[in-house]
Short mmCIF file of C-alpha atoms in Angstrom, two decimals:
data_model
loop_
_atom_site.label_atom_id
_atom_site.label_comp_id
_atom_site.label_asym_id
_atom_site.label_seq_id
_atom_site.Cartn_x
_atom_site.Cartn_y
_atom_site.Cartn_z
CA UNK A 963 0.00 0.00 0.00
CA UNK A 964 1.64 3.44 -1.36
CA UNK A 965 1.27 6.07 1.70
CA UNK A 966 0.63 8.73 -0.54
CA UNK A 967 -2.79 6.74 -1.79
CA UNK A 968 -5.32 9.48 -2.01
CA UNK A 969 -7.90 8.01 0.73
CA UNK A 970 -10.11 11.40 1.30
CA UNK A 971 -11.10 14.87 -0.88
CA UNK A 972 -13.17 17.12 0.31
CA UNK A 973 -13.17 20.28 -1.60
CA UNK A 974 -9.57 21.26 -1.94
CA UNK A 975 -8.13 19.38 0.68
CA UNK A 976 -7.01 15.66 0.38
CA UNK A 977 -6.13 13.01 2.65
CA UNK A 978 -3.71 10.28 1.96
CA UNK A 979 -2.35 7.07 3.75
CA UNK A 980 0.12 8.20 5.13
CA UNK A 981 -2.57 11.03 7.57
CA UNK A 982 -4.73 8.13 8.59
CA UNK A 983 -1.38 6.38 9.30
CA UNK A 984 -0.32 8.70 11.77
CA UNK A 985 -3.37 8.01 14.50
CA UNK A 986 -1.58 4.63 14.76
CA UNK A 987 -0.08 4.37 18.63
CA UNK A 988 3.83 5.54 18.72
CA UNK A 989 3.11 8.48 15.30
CA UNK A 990 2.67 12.03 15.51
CA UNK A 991 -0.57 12.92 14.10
CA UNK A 992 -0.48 14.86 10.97
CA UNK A 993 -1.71 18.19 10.91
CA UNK A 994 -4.14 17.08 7.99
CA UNK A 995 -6.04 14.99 10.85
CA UNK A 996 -6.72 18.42 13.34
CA UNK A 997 -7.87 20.12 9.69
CA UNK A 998 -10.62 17.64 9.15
CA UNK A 999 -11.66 17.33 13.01
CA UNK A 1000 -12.25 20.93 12.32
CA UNK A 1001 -14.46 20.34 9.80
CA UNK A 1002 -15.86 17.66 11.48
CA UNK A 1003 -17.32 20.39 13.97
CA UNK A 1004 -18.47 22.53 11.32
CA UNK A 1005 -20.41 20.47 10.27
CA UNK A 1006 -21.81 19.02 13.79
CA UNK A 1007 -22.87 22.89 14.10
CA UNK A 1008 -24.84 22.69 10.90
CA UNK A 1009 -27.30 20.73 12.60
CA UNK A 1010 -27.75 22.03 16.19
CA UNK A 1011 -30.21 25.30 16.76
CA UNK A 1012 -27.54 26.87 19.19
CA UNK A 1013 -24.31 27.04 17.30
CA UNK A 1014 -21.87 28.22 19.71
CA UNK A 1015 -18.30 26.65 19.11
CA UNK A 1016 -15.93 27.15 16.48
CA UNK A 1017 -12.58 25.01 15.41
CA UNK A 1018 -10.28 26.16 13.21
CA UNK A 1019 -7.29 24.30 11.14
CA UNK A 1020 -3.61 24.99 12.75
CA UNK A 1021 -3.34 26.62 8.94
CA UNK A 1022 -5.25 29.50 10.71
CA UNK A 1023 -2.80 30.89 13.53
CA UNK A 1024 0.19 29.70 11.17
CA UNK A 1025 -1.12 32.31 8.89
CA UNK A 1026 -1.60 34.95 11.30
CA UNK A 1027 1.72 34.42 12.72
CA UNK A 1028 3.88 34.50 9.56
CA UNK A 1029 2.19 37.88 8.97
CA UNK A 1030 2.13 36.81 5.42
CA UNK A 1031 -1.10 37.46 2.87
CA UNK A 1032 -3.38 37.49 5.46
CA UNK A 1033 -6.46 38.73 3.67
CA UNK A 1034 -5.90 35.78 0.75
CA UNK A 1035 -5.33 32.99 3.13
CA UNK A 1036 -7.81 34.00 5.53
CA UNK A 1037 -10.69 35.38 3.79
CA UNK A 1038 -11.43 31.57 2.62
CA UNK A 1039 -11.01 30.32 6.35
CA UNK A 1040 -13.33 32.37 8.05
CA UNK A 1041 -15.94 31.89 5.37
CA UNK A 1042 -15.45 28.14 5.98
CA UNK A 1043 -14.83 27.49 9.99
CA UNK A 1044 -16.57 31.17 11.10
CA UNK A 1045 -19.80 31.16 9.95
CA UNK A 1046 -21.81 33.88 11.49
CA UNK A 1047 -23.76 33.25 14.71
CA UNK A 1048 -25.04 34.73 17.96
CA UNK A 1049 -24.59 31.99 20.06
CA UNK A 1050 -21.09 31.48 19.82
CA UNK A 1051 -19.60 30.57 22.99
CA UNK A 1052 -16.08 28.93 22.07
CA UNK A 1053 -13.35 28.71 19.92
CA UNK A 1054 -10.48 26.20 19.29
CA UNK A 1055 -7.30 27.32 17.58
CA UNK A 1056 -4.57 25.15 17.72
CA UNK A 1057 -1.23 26.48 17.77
CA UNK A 1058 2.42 25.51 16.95
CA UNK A 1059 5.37 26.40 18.24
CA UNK A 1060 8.19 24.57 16.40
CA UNK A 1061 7.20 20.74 16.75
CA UNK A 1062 5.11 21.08 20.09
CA UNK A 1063 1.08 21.91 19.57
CA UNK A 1064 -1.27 23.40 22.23
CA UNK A 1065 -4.78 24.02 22.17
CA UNK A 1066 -5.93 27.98 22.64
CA UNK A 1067 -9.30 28.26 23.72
CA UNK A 1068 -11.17 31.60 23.75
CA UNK A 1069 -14.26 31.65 26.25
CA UNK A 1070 -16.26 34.64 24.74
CA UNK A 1071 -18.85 34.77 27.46
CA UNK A 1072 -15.91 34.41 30.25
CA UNK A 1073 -13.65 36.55 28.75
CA UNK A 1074 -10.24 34.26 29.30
CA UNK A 1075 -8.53 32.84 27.29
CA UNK A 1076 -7.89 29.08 28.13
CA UNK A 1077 -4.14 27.59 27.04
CA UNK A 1078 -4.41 23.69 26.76
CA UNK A 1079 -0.36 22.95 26.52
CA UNK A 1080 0.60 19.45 27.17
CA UNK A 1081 4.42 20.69 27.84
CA UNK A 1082 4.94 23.97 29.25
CA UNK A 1083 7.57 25.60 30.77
CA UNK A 1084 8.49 28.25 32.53
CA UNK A 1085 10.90 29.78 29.72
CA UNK A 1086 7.74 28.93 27.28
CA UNK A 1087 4.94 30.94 29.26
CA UNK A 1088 5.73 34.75 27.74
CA UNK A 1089 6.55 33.86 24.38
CA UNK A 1090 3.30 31.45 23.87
CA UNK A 1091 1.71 34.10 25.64
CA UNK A 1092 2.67 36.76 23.12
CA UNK A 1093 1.61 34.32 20.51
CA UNK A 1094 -1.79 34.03 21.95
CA UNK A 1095 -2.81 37.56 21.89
CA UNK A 1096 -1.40 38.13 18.51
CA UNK A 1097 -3.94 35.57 17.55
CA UNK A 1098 -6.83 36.53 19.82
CA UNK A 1099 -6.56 40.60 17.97
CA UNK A 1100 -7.24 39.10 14.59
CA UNK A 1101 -9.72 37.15 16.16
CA UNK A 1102 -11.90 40.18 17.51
CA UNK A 1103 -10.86 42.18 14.46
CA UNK A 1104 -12.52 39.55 12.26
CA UNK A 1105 -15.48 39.65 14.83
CA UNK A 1106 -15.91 43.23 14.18
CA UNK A 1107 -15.85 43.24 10.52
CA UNK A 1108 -18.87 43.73 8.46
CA UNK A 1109 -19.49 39.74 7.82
CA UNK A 1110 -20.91 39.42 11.55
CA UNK A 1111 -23.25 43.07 11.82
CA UNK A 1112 -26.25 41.34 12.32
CA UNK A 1113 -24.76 38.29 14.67
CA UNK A 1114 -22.59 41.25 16.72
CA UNK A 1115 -21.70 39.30 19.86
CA UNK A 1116 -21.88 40.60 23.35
CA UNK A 1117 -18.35 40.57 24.62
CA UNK A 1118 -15.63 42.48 26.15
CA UNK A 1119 -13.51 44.78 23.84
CA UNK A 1120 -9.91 44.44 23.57
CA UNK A 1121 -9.29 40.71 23.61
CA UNK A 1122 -5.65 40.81 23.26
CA UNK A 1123 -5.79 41.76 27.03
CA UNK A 1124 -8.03 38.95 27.95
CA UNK A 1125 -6.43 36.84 31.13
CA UNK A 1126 -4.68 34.00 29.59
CA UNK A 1127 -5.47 30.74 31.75
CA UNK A 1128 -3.71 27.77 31.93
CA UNK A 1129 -6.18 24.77 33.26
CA UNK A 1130 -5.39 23.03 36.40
CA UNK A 1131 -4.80 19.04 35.88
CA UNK A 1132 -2.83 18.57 32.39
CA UNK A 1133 0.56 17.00 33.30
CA UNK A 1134 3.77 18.35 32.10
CA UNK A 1135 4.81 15.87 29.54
CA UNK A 1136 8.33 16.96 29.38
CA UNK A 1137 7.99 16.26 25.79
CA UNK A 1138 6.45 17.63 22.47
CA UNK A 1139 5.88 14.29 20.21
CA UNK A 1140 2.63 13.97 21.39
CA UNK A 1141 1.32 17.00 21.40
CA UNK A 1142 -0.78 16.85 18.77
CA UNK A 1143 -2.29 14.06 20.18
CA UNK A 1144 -3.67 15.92 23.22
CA UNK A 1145 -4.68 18.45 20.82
CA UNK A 1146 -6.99 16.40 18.77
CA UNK A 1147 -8.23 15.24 22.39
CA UNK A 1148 -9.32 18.64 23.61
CA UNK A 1149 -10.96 19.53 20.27
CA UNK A 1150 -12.85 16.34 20.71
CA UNK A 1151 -14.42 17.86 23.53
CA UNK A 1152 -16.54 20.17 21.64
CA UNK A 1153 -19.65 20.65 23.37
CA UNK A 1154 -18.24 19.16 26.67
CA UNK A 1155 -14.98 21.80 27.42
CA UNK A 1156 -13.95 21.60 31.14
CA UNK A 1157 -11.96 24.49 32.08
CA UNK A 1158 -10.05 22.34 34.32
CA UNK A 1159 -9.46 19.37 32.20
CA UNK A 1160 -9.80 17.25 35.18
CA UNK A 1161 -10.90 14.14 33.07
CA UNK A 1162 -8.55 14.52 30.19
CA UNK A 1163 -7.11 11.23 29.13
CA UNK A 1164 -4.01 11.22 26.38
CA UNK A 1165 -6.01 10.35 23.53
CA UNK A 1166 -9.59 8.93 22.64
CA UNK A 1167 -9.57 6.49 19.83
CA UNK A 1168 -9.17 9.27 17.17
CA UNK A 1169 -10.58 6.96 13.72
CA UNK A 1170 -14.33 7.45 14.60
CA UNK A 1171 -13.99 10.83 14.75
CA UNK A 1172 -12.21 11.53 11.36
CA UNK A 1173 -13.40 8.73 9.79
CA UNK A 1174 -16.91 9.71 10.12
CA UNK A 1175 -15.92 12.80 7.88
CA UNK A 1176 -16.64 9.79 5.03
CA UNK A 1177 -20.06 9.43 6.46
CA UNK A 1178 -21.47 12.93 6.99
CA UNK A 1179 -19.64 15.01 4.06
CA UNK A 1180 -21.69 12.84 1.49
CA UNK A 1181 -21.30 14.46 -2.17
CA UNK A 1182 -19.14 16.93 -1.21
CA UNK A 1183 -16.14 14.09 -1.23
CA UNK A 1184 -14.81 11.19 -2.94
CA UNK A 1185 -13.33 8.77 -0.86
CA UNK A 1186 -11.77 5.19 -1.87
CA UNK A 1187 -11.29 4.11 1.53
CA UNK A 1188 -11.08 0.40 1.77
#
């Protein structure tokens, strides 16, 4: 079997062997998996009344941290994984910093910022800070733009000065190559985000929940998995 077998399309974006390959126990997940559990919530918003969380690809904060075409690369993102609504409660962003992935997590209705980091220490906690509100300003500038006047969300103004919170009960892995893995975790969470993280295991069995993209994405994809 050739890893780069083409197993998933949907729209643009394809999935080969090799992504599926890395939820195996011992690999580091590929980034393609956190894009389509992403999408996965997308579309689990599509059919609930109160649409409050969103989840974006790591291809989002990426973006706004290179500082490069923002408007070209973003413009498709937010019409994809920010679709307009007053309810909005959540929302995921994973973030990268050189191998190691952490989850940030911005409460609207709390106004904090939640940091999910499997491996943080105290040399990281400025710099991923930094990061963070980098991110959450082109979050609320997006929030303010003319795509969400009639979904305009009660919240308070200058995000970038949000408290950044770090949950109580993730241990310190001492290590970034699975990283990813609790970040696919905490996304999984969804509708069921505990600020504390008290019952956070390493990793839920992660092929239901991407595999199911086959299932609910119906004509918008051709898959050939076998």
């Amino acid at each position: 079997m050739l890893q780069g077998e083409e197993l998933l399309k949907i729209g643009d974006v394809t999935a080969n062997r090799k992504d599926f390959e890395s939820l195996c126990p011992t690999q580091q997940i590929s980034e393609k998996i956190l894009y389509l559990t992403a999408l996965k919530c997308v579309h689990n918003q599509t059919l609930l009344t109160w649409k409050n969380v969103w989840q974006l690809p790591p291809a989002f904060a990426d973006t706004i941290l290179d500082g490069n075409n923002l408007d070209e690369i973003l413009v498709p993102m937010v019409e994809q994984f920010m679709q307009p609504t007053k309810d909005l409660q959540f929302i995921y962003i994973p973030m990268r910093e050189n191998e190691h992935r952490y989850l940030m997590v911005i409460s609207i209705h709390d106004s904090i910022i939640w940091q999910l980091d499997s491996y943080l220490e105290d040399d990281d906690i400025q710099r991923r800070r930094t990061k963070m509100t980098t991110v959450a300003a082109t979050v609320e500038h997006i929030l303010k733009s003319d795509i969400y006047n009639e979904c305009k969300l009660e919240m308070k103004e200058n995000m970038r000065r949000w408290r950044i919170h770090a949950p109580r009960g993730i241990p310190n892995r001492h290590q970034s190559r699975d990283s990813p893995s609790w970040v696919l975790q905490w996304m999984n969470l969804e509708h069921a985000f505990d600020a504390q993280c008290s019952e956070v295991h390493v990793m839920k069995m992660a092929h239901g929940c991407t595999l199911q993209c086959n299932y609910f994405m119906g004509d918008s994809m051709n898959s050939r998995l076998k």
